[in-house]
mmCIF file of C-alpha atoms in Angstrom:
data_model
loop_
_atom_site.group_PDB
_atom_site.id
_atom_site.type_symbol
_atom_site.label_atom_id
_atom_site.label_comp_id
_atom_site.label_asym_id
_atom_site.label_seq_id
_atom_site.Cartn_x
_atom_site.Cartn_y
_atom_site.Cartn_z
ATOM 1 C CA MET A 1 22.942 2.189 20.528
ATOM 2 C CA ALA A 2 19.754 0.276 21.247
ATOM 3 C CA THR A 3 19.411 -3.368 20.335
ATOM 4 C CA ILE A 4 17.154 -4.291 17.407
ATOM 5 C CA SER A 5 14.236 -5.752 19.333
ATOM 6 C CA MET A 6 11.105 -6.437 17.286
ATOM 7 C CA PRO A 7 7.615 -7.773 17.894
ATOM 8 C CA LEU A 8 6.414 -9.141 14.521
ATOM 9 C CA CYS A 9 3.344 -7.100 13.625
ATOM 10 C CA LEU A 10 1.467 -5.035 11.033
ATOM 11 C CA SER A 11 1.818 -4.029 7.402
ATOM 12 C CA LEU A 12 2.444 -0.281 7.109
ATOM 13 C CA LEU A 13 4.720 1.200 4.459
ATOM 14 C CA ILE A 14 7.420 3.661 5.499
ATOM 15 C CA ILE A 15 9.802 5.342 3.070
ATOM 16 C CA CYS A 16 12.666 7.706 3.817
ATOM 17 C CA ALA A 17 12.276 10.608 1.412
ATOM 18 C CA ASN A 18 15.781 11.916 2.010
ATOM 19 C CA SER A 19 18.993 10.536 3.421
ATOM 20 C CA MET A 20 19.073 9.935 7.161
ATOM 21 C CA PRO A 21 19.363 13.237 9.002
ATOM 22 C CA HIS A 22 22.591 13.901 10.840
ATOM 23 C CA LEU A 23 22.369 14.158 14.602
ATOM 24 C CA ALA A 24 22.495 17.954 14.363
ATOM 25 C CA ASP A 25 19.764 18.170 11.728
ATOM 26 C CA ALA A 26 16.285 17.057 12.750
ATOM 27 C CA THR A 27 14.543 18.847 9.882
ATOM 28 C CA LYS A 28 14.987 16.273 7.104
ATOM 29 C CA LYS A 29 11.837 14.360 6.141
ATOM 30 C CA LEU A 30 11.389 10.615 6.068
ATOM 31 C CA VAL A 31 8.687 8.666 4.250
ATOM 32 C CA PHE A 32 7.073 5.544 5.706
ATOM 33 C CA ILE A 33 4.773 3.248 3.673
ATOM 34 C CA LEU A 34 2.554 0.549 5.173
ATOM 35 C CA GLY A 35 -0.039 -1.732 3.645
ATOM 36 C CA ASP A 36 -0.788 -4.783 1.526
ATOM 37 C CA SER A 37 0.400 -6.340 -1.751
ATOM 38 C CA THR A 38 -0.108 -3.096 -3.692
ATOM 39 C CA VAL A 39 2.969 -1.738 -1.902
ATOM 40 C CA ASP A 40 4.778 -4.914 -0.757
ATOM 41 C CA VAL A 41 8.358 -4.946 -2.103
ATOM 42 C CA GLY A 42 9.394 -8.319 -0.719
ATOM 43 C CA THR A 43 8.240 -8.613 2.891
ATOM 44 C CA ASN A 44 6.550 -11.949 2.273
ATOM 45 C CA ASN A 45 9.827 -13.428 1.027
ATOM 46 C CA TYR A 46 10.888 -13.490 4.686
ATOM 47 C CA ILE A 47 7.839 -15.147 6.255
ATOM 48 C CA SER A 48 6.108 -18.491 5.845
ATOM 49 C CA SER A 49 3.408 -17.467 3.394
ATOM 50 C CA SER A 50 1.678 -18.781 0.292
ATOM 51 C CA LEU A 51 1.171 -15.157 -0.803
ATOM 52 C CA ARG A 52 4.442 -14.505 -2.602
ATOM 53 C CA ALA A 53 5.569 -13.027 -5.902
ATOM 54 C CA ASN A 54 9.307 -13.788 -5.908
ATOM 55 C CA PHE A 55 9.136 -15.886 -9.085
ATOM 56 C CA PRO A 56 8.606 -15.269 -12.828
ATOM 57 C CA GLN A 57 6.665 -13.849 -14.650
ATOM 58 C CA ASN A 58 6.610 -11.237 -11.863
ATOM 59 C CA GLY A 59 9.343 -8.652 -12.322
ATOM 60 C CA VAL A 60 9.648 -9.155 -16.085
ATOM 61 C CA ASP A 61 9.987 -5.372 -16.500
ATOM 62 C CA PHE A 62 11.900 -4.748 -13.262
ATOM 63 C CA PRO A 63 15.606 -3.869 -13.617
ATOM 64 C CA LYS A 64 17.470 -7.039 -14.677
ATOM 65 C CA CYS A 65 14.070 -8.758 -15.091
ATOM 66 C CA GLN A 66 14.248 -9.693 -11.423
ATOM 67 C CA PRO A 67 11.250 -11.097 -9.485
ATOM 68 C CA THR A 68 11.686 -9.320 -6.148
ATOM 69 C CA GLY A 69 8.445 -10.146 -4.375
ATOM 70 C CA ARG A 70 6.527 -7.261 -5.926
ATOM 71 C CA PHE A 71 3.111 -8.278 -7.250
ATOM 72 C CA SER A 72 3.804 -6.472 -10.516
ATOM 73 C CA ASN A 73 5.615 -6.686 -13.828
ATOM 74 C CA GLY A 74 7.949 -3.951 -12.551
ATOM 75 C CA PHE A 75 7.839 -1.155 -10.012
ATOM 76 C CA ASN A 76 4.698 -0.932 -7.878
ATOM 77 C CA SER A 77 2.891 1.950 -6.178
ATOM 78 C CA ALA A 78 5.391 2.049 -3.308
ATOM 79 C CA ASP A 79 8.248 2.554 -5.776
ATOM 80 C CA GLU A 80 6.410 5.138 -7.837
ATOM 81 C CA LEU A 81 5.532 7.199 -4.758
ATOM 82 C CA ALA A 82 9.081 6.866 -3.429
ATOM 83 C CA LYS A 83 10.486 8.206 -6.710
ATOM 84 C CA LEU A 84 8.377 11.326 -6.326
ATOM 85 C CA PHE A 85 10.050 11.890 -2.954
ATOM 86 C CA GLN A 86 13.590 11.671 -4.362
ATOM 87 C CA LEU A 87 14.247 7.946 -3.994
ATOM 88 C CA LYS A 88 15.225 5.563 -6.797
ATOM 89 C CA MET A 89 12.622 3.055 -5.611
ATOM 90 C CA SER A 90 10.980 1.925 -2.393
ATOM 91 C CA PRO A 91 13.317 1.283 0.505
ATOM 92 C CA PRO A 92 13.849 -2.396 1.311
ATOM 93 C CA PRO A 93 11.503 -4.382 3.548
ATOM 94 C CA PHE A 94 11.872 -4.179 7.300
ATOM 95 C CA LEU A 95 12.314 -7.954 7.548
ATOM 96 C CA TYR A 96 15.198 -7.793 5.074
ATOM 97 C CA LEU A 97 16.876 -5.071 7.133
ATOM 98 C CA LEU A 98 16.680 -7.352 10.169
ATOM 99 C CA THR A 99 18.935 -9.851 8.385
ATOM 100 C CA LEU A 100 21.714 -7.246 8.300
ATOM 101 C CA GLY A 101 22.418 -7.510 12.018
ATOM 102 C CA SER A 102 24.676 -4.659 13.091
ATOM 103 C CA GLY A 103 24.071 -2.930 9.749
ATOM 104 C CA PHE A 104 20.364 -2.457 10.531
ATOM 105 C CA GLN A 105 20.625 1.113 11.833
ATOM 106 C CA GLN A 106 22.909 2.248 8.999
ATOM 107 C CA LYS A 107 20.326 1.213 6.392
ATOM 108 C CA LEU A 108 17.461 3.144 7.998
ATOM 109 C CA CYS A 109 18.705 6.210 6.130
ATOM 110 C CA LYS A 110 16.903 4.951 3.031
ATOM 111 C CA GLY A 111 13.635 4.338 4.855
ATOM 112 C CA VAL A 112 11.690 1.168 5.506
ATOM 113 C CA ASN A 113 8.885 -0.731 3.795
ATOM 114 C CA PHE A 114 6.595 -2.700 6.124
ATOM 115 C CA ALA A 115 3.879 -3.697 3.627
ATOM 116 C CA SER A 116 2.901 -7.347 3.323
ATOM 117 C CA GLY A 117 0.870 -9.071 0.630
ATOM 118 C CA GLY A 118 -2.461 -10.233 2.020
ATOM 119 C CA ALA A 119 -2.379 -7.860 4.994
ATOM 120 C CA GLY A 120 -5.506 -6.255 6.353
ATOM 121 C CA LEU A 121 -6.743 -3.734 8.858
ATOM 122 C CA LEU A 122 -8.058 -6.671 10.894
ATOM 123 C CA ASP A 123 -5.735 -9.279 12.361
ATOM 124 C CA ILE A 124 -8.087 -12.084 11.258
ATOM 125 C CA THR A 125 -7.497 -11.250 7.585
ATOM 126 C CA ASN A 126 -5.271 -13.965 6.052
ATOM 127 C CA ILE A 127 -4.196 -14.898 9.567
ATOM 128 C CA ASN A 128 -0.796 -16.648 9.835
ATOM 129 C CA ASN A 129 -0.161 -15.937 6.141
ATOM 130 C CA THR A 130 0.853 -12.279 6.230
ATOM 131 C CA VAL A 131 2.108 -9.449 8.439
ATOM 132 C CA PRO A 132 -1.061 -7.626 9.534
ATOM 133 C CA LEU A 133 -1.163 -3.871 9.971
ATOM 134 C CA SER A 134 -0.945 -4.143 13.755
ATOM 135 C CA GLU A 135 2.380 -5.992 13.456
ATOM 136 C CA GLN A 136 3.650 -3.531 10.879
ATOM 137 C CA ILE A 137 3.087 -0.762 13.391
ATOM 138 C CA ASP A 138 4.993 -2.769 16.005
ATOM 139 C CA GLN A 139 7.835 -3.006 13.500
ATOM 140 C CA PHE A 140 7.718 0.763 13.091
ATOM 141 C CA THR A 141 8.004 1.050 16.878
ATOM 142 C CA THR A 142 11.251 -0.896 16.619
ATOM 143 C CA VAL A 143 12.494 1.550 13.984
ATOM 144 C CA ARG A 144 11.440 4.485 16.143
ATOM 145 C CA ASN A 145 13.325 3.068 19.136
ATOM 146 C CA ASN A 146 16.455 2.793 17.014
ATOM 147 C CA PHE A 147 16.058 6.397 15.864
ATOM 148 C CA THR A 148 15.785 7.430 19.511
ATOM 149 C CA ALA A 149 18.949 5.508 20.362
ATOM 150 C CA MET A 150 20.825 7.204 17.509
ATOM 151 C CA LYS A 151 19.430 10.742 17.719
ATOM 152 C CA GLY A 152 17.830 11.193 21.119
ATOM 153 C CA GLU A 153 14.161 11.451 22.096
ATOM 154 C CA HIS A 154 13.541 15.088 21.134
ATOM 155 C CA ALA A 155 15.318 14.993 17.778
ATOM 156 C CA SER A 156 13.513 11.778 16.844
ATOM 157 C CA GLU A 157 10.159 13.266 17.785
ATOM 158 C CA VAL A 158 10.772 16.360 15.658
ATOM 159 C CA MET A 159 11.901 14.218 12.731
ATOM 160 C CA LEU A 160 8.863 11.930 12.867
ATOM 161 C CA ASN A 161 6.478 14.884 13.195
ATOM 162 C CA LYS A 162 7.745 16.058 9.792
ATOM 163 C CA SER A 163 7.852 12.596 8.198
ATOM 164 C CA LEU A 164 5.366 11.212 5.673
ATOM 165 C CA PHE A 165 3.287 8.103 6.388
ATOM 166 C CA PHE A 166 1.598 6.401 3.435
ATOM 167 C CA ILE A 167 -0.949 3.619 3.983
ATOM 168 C CA SER A 168 -2.623 1.420 1.358
ATOM 169 C CA ILE A 169 -4.828 -1.265 2.881
ATOM 170 C CA GLY A 170 -8.377 -2.599 3.221
ATOM 171 C CA SER A 171 -9.037 -4.685 0.100
ATOM 172 C CA ASN A 172 -8.078 -7.992 1.700
ATOM 173 C CA ASP A 173 -10.462 -7.412 4.588
ATOM 174 C CA ILE A 174 -13.355 -7.078 2.122
ATOM 175 C CA PHE A 175 -12.254 -10.101 0.081
ATOM 176 C CA GLY A 176 -12.094 -12.130 3.295
ATOM 177 C CA TYR A 177 -15.466 -10.915 4.531
ATOM 178 C CA LEU A 178 -17.245 -11.993 1.347
ATOM 179 C CA ASN A 179 -15.240 -15.197 0.916
ATOM 180 C CA ARG A 180 -16.204 -16.557 4.326
ATOM 181 C CA SER A 181 -19.869 -15.533 3.891
ATOM 182 C CA ASP A 182 -19.701 -13.609 7.145
ATOM 183 C CA ALA A 183 -23.109 -13.167 8.787
ATOM 184 C CA THR A 184 -22.125 -9.713 10.005
ATOM 185 C CA PRO A 185 -24.127 -7.048 8.126
ATOM 186 C CA PRO A 186 -21.971 -5.026 5.685
ATOM 187 C CA GLU A 187 -22.578 -1.815 7.640
ATOM 188 C CA SER A 188 -21.321 -3.442 10.843
ATOM 189 C CA PHE A 189 -18.286 -4.897 9.076
ATOM 190 C CA ILE A 190 -17.360 -1.487 7.672
ATOM 191 C CA THR A 191 -17.659 -0.075 11.193
ATOM 192 C CA MET A 192 -15.211 -2.762 12.370
ATOM 193 C CA MET A 193 -12.748 -1.767 9.657
ATOM 194 C CA LEU A 194 -13.072 1.923 10.516
ATOM 195 C CA SER A 195 -12.571 1.237 14.215
ATOM 196 C CA ALA A 196 -9.369 -0.655 13.424
ATOM 197 C CA TYR A 197 -8.164 2.099 11.078
ATOM 198 C CA SER A 198 -8.809 4.755 13.713
ATOM 199 C CA GLN A 199 -6.870 2.762 16.300
ATOM 200 C CA HIS A 200 -3.926 2.227 13.944
ATOM 201 C CA ILE A 201 -3.698 5.896 12.967
ATOM 202 C CA THR A 202 -3.977 6.952 16.607
ATOM 203 C CA THR A 203 -1.163 4.553 17.582
ATOM 204 C CA LEU A 204 1.077 5.967 14.857
ATOM 205 C CA TYR A 205 0.185 9.473 15.989
ATOM 206 C CA GLN A 206 1.192 8.580 19.545
ATOM 207 C CA HIS A 207 4.561 7.443 18.171
ATOM 208 C CA GLY A 208 5.157 10.756 16.414
ATOM 209 C CA ALA A 209 3.362 10.498 13.055
ATOM 210 C CA ARG A 210 1.529 13.643 11.953
ATOM 211 C CA LYS A 211 1.355 13.518 8.136
ATOM 212 C CA PHE A 212 -0.706 10.728 6.589
ATOM 213 C CA GLY A 213 -1.209 9.858 2.921
ATOM 214 C CA ILE A 214 -4.082 7.371 2.797
ATOM 215 C CA ILE A 215 -4.936 5.355 -0.322
ATOM 216 C CA SER A 216 -8.506 4.078 -0.245
ATOM 217 C CA VAL A 217 -9.746 0.692 -1.442
ATOM 218 C CA PRO A 218 -10.154 0.517 -5.237
ATOM 219 C CA PRO A 219 -13.199 -1.028 -6.978
ATOM 220 C CA ILE A 220 -12.043 -4.570 -6.253
ATOM 221 C CA GLY A 221 -15.206 -5.899 -7.889
ATOM 222 C CA CYS A 222 -13.664 -4.908 -11.222
ATOM 223 C CA CYS A 223 -10.397 -6.829 -11.003
ATOM 224 C CA PRO A 224 -10.205 -9.902 -13.293
ATOM 225 C CA PHE A 225 -10.728 -12.261 -10.336
ATOM 226 C CA SER A 226 -14.043 -10.599 -9.488
ATOM 227 C CA ARG A 227 -15.081 -10.219 -13.118
ATOM 228 C CA LEU A 228 -14.676 -13.973 -13.541
ATOM 229 C CA ILE A 229 -17.100 -14.540 -10.651
ATOM 230 C CA GLN A 230 -19.611 -12.242 -12.344
ATOM 231 C CA LEU A 231 -19.040 -13.889 -15.714
ATOM 232 C CA ASN A 232 -19.547 -17.397 -14.337
ATOM 233 C CA SER A 233 -22.705 -16.419 -12.448
ATOM 234 C CA THR A 234 -24.429 -14.128 -14.973
ATOM 235 C CA GLY A 235 -22.660 -14.669 -18.283
ATOM 236 C CA THR A 236 -21.673 -11.002 -18.477
ATOM 237 C CA ASN A 237 -18.139 -9.599 -18.377
ATOM 238 C CA THR A 238 -18.859 -6.797 -15.927
ATOM 239 C CA CYS A 239 -17.755 -5.784 -12.447
ATOM 240 C CA PHE A 240 -19.023 -7.774 -9.456
ATOM 241 C CA PRO A 241 -21.380 -5.416 -7.555
ATOM 242 C CA PRO A 242 -21.212 -6.883 -4.004
ATOM 243 C CA MET A 243 -17.485 -6.153 -3.722
ATOM 244 C CA ASN A 244 -17.731 -2.685 -5.235
ATOM 245 C CA ASP A 245 -20.663 -1.743 -3.028
ATOM 246 C CA ILE A 246 -18.654 -2.428 0.125
ATOM 247 C CA ALA A 247 -15.478 -0.818 -1.265
ATOM 248 C CA HIS A 248 -17.356 2.365 -2.172
ATOM 249 C CA ALA A 249 -19.185 2.526 1.157
ATOM 250 C CA PHE A 250 -15.857 2.053 2.947
ATOM 251 C CA HIS A 251 -14.258 4.917 1.047
ATOM 252 C CA LEU A 252 -17.080 7.280 1.941
ATOM 253 C CA ALA A 253 -16.922 6.238 5.592
ATOM 254 C CA LEU A 254 -13.124 6.562 5.627
ATOM 255 C CA ASP A 255 -13.420 10.116 4.329
ATOM 256 C CA GLY A 256 -15.625 10.970 7.305
ATOM 257 C CA LEU A 257 -13.364 9.158 9.763
ATOM 258 C CA LEU A 258 -10.266 11.073 8.685
ATOM 259 C CA LEU A 259 -12.083 14.389 8.906
ATOM 260 C CA ASN A 260 -13.211 13.503 12.413
ATOM 261 C CA ILE A 261 -9.978 12.186 13.909
ATOM 262 C CA SER A 262 -7.877 14.941 12.326
ATOM 263 C CA SER A 263 -9.982 17.419 14.310
ATOM 264 C CA GLN A 264 -9.238 15.485 17.502
ATOM 265 C CA LEU A 265 -5.491 14.914 17.033
ATOM 266 C CA PRO A 266 -3.649 18.272 17.136
ATOM 267 C CA GLY A 267 -1.239 18.732 14.243
ATOM 268 C CA MET A 268 -2.526 15.786 12.214
ATOM 269 C CA LYS A 269 -2.515 16.446 8.470
ATOM 270 C CA TYR A 270 -3.836 14.028 5.854
ATOM 271 C CA SER A 271 -4.497 13.426 2.188
ATOM 272 C CA LEU A 272 -7.004 10.801 1.020
ATOM 273 C CA GLY A 273 -6.501 9.255 -2.407
ATOM 274 C CA ASN A 274 -9.745 8.132 -4.030
ATOM 275 C CA SER A 275 -8.503 5.073 -5.890
ATOM 276 C CA PHE A 276 -12.108 3.892 -6.212
ATOM 277 C CA ASN A 277 -13.188 6.681 -8.564
ATOM 278 C CA MET A 278 -9.790 6.882 -10.224
ATOM 279 C CA THR A 279 -9.838 3.217 -11.248
ATOM 280 C CA LEU A 280 -13.508 3.275 -12.279
ATOM 281 C CA ASP A 281 -12.851 6.244 -14.543
ATOM 282 C CA VAL A 282 -10.044 4.349 -16.263
ATOM 283 C CA ILE A 283 -12.296 1.303 -16.704
ATOM 284 C CA ASN A 284 -15.324 3.246 -17.931
ATOM 285 C CA ALA A 285 -13.435 5.561 -20.282
ATOM 286 C CA PRO A 286 -10.007 4.106 -21.079
ATOM 287 C CA VAL A 287 -9.795 6.367 -24.126
ATOM 288 C CA ASN A 288 -9.300 9.261 -21.710
ATOM 289 C CA PHE A 289 -6.245 7.458 -20.334
ATOM 290 C CA SER A 290 -4.507 6.660 -23.608
ATOM 291 C CA LEU A 291 -2.025 4.366 -21.883
ATOM 292 C CA PHE A 292 -4.618 1.652 -21.459
ATOM 293 C CA GLY A 293 -6.293 -0.546 -24.052
ATOM 294 C CA THR A 294 -7.307 -3.554 -21.940
ATOM 295 C CA VAL A 295 -9.058 -2.963 -18.623
ATOM 296 C CA ASP A 296 -10.848 -6.261 -17.972
ATOM 297 C CA SER A 297 -8.301 -9.044 -18.487
ATOM 298 C CA ALA A 298 -5.035 -9.617 -16.663
ATOM 299 C CA CYS A 299 -1.792 -9.377 -18.566
ATOM 300 C CA CYS A 300 -0.400 -12.469 -16.831
ATOM 301 C CA GLY A 301 -2.390 -15.545 -15.847
ATOM 302 C CA HIS A 302 -4.325 -18.541 -17.128
ATOM 303 C CA GLY A 303 -7.665 -19.149 -18.799
ATOM 304 C CA THR A 304 -10.597 -16.787 -19.203
ATOM 305 C CA LEU A 305 -9.608 -13.169 -18.548
ATOM 306 C CA ASN A 306 -6.252 -14.642 -17.453
ATOM 307 C CA ALA A 307 -8.016 -14.974 -14.094
ATOM 308 C CA GLU A 308 -8.372 -18.739 -13.746
ATOM 309 C CA GLY A 309 -4.831 -19.217 -12.494
ATOM 310 C CA PRO A 310 -1.942 -17.262 -10.956
ATOM 311 C CA CYS A 311 0.775 -15.346 -12.722
ATOM 312 C CA ASN A 312 3.648 -17.816 -12.706
ATOM 313 C CA LYS A 313 6.353 -19.158 -15.003
ATOM 314 C CA SER A 314 3.877 -21.095 -17.158
ATOM 315 C CA ALA A 315 1.306 -18.301 -17.366
ATOM 316 C CA SER A 316 0.173 -16.581 -20.534
ATOM 317 C CA LEU A 317 1.937 -13.211 -20.797
ATOM 318 C CA CYS A 318 0.700 -10.253 -22.840
ATOM 319 C CA PRO A 319 3.296 -8.555 -25.078
ATOM 320 C CA ASP A 320 1.991 -4.988 -24.605
ATOM 321 C CA ARG A 321 2.112 -4.739 -20.824
ATOM 322 C CA ASP A 322 1.930 -0.940 -20.718
ATOM 323 C CA ARG A 323 -1.494 -1.152 -22.362
ATOM 324 C CA TYR A 324 -3.010 -3.237 -19.549
ATOM 325 C CA LEU A 325 -4.591 -1.956 -16.355
ATOM 326 C CA PHE A 326 -4.169 -5.258 -14.503
ATOM 327 C CA TRP A 327 -0.962 -7.244 -14.220
ATOM 328 C CA ASP A 328 -2.505 -10.355 -12.675
ATOM 329 C CA MET A 329 -5.987 -11.215 -11.448
ATOM 330 C CA PHE A 330 -5.692 -8.745 -8.536
ATOM 331 C CA HIS A 331 -2.903 -6.223 -9.027
ATOM 332 C CA PRO A 332 -2.186 -3.227 -11.288
ATOM 333 C CA THR A 333 0.575 -3.101 -13.867
ATOM 334 C CA ARG A 334 3.647 -0.941 -13.468
ATOM 335 C CA GLU A 335 2.062 1.637 -15.780
ATOM 336 C CA ALA A 336 -1.132 1.792 -13.714
ATOM 337 C CA SER A 337 0.883 2.240 -10.533
ATOM 338 C CA TYR A 338 2.813 5.081 -12.159
ATOM 339 C CA LEU A 339 -0.386 6.850 -13.187
ATOM 340 C CA ALA A 340 -1.904 6.492 -9.716
ATOM 341 C CA ALA A 341 1.193 7.868 -7.988
ATOM 342 C CA GLN A 342 1.259 10.880 -10.313
ATOM 343 C CA GLU A 343 -2.401 11.667 -9.587
ATOM 344 C CA LEU A 344 -1.892 11.361 -5.822
ATOM 345 C CA TYR A 345 1.258 13.456 -5.777
ATOM 346 C CA ASN A 346 0.296 16.253 -8.136
ATOM 347 C CA GLY A 347 -3.277 16.641 -6.963
ATOM 348 C CA SER A 348 -6.509 16.116 -8.909
ATOM 349 C CA THR A 349 -10.167 15.343 -8.359
ATOM 350 C CA TYR A 350 -8.981 12.004 -6.955
ATOM 351 C CA VAL A 351 -7.227 13.368 -3.869
ATOM 352 C CA SER A 352 -8.469 15.558 -1.002
ATOM 353 C CA PRO A 353 -8.306 17.781 0.970
ATOM 354 C CA ILE A 354 -4.710 18.278 -0.249
ATOM 355 C CA SER A 355 -2.309 16.390 -2.517
ATOM 356 C CA PHE A 356 0.403 14.043 -1.336
ATOM 357 C CA SER A 357 3.026 16.586 -2.394
ATOM 358 C CA GLN A 358 1.393 19.217 -0.168
ATOM 359 C CA LEU A 359 1.732 16.871 2.797
ATOM 360 C CA GLU A 360 5.478 17.393 2.561
ATOM 361 C CA GLN A 361 5.100 21.098 3.224
ATOM 362 C CA ASP A 362 5.537 22.049 6.862
ATOM 363 C CA ASN A 363 2.573 23.420 8.774
#
């Protein structure tokens, strides 16, 4: 068996859809999920970071009311996707598995979550406060090396070719770009993000990945944090256009990038989830999504729109959490994550060219 060597890297979410294949069976599919706080299930509990959620009120609707490090009142998008691929919830974080020592390889049968709150496509995003995507991919390389040690090179390659790779990332890069008043023109910044995304996907491809479920950046200008900026500057409770403009332009460019690189990488198969339009439709016509009654304020927080302070033990907490789109000033509620996962998996106008469930089908 190989040793558990690991270069600390990137934030990419990987989930094992089935139990670990036996040595004689290389046909079982695994699921891997990488990304940011939308799919982090506790990675940041194991690093020195101010971006954590392992305290109340987080987790108030999680089993046993436990704050696990998820930026949610309960299960998040990683969990809801994992359930659709026959898991009870997301597999545990890679950094947790490292604490198991000799038990590391045995636990890979349930998959691995690499996602880290605050992570970005670019290493400069929240530097020294998160596990960027590049490091998450390095962590995946460690997992791949352990698969090879257990199953052999060929069997591991076949297994990874059939596995599912889900990635949700990009919002923090845009937040950081606007927060630091970067002089780089928006078009050039988006090109930087796309270049990084292309490199990351290509690296995963070189390590055996073929099936990619990509979740695009939502309209981050509409989260309570951004609405508060708009409210303070204009007096109107509306979305903040500068953030949404970049998020929308990035989605359109990402659509083109995936079409291009999939034509260059033989066997690559992808599904792009349009969380931008999906979320805007909920905000603009919540009556069409009867689950939601409040789409501007956070369920948990402080002050105006519950966006003037973090969701913590002293925060104001809404009683009807399943009626809220936003849990805190940035993140969706458990109910919103459930809805998004269902749309991505089952297929709708919000996912193309195929659904996440169709990714599972062999070529």
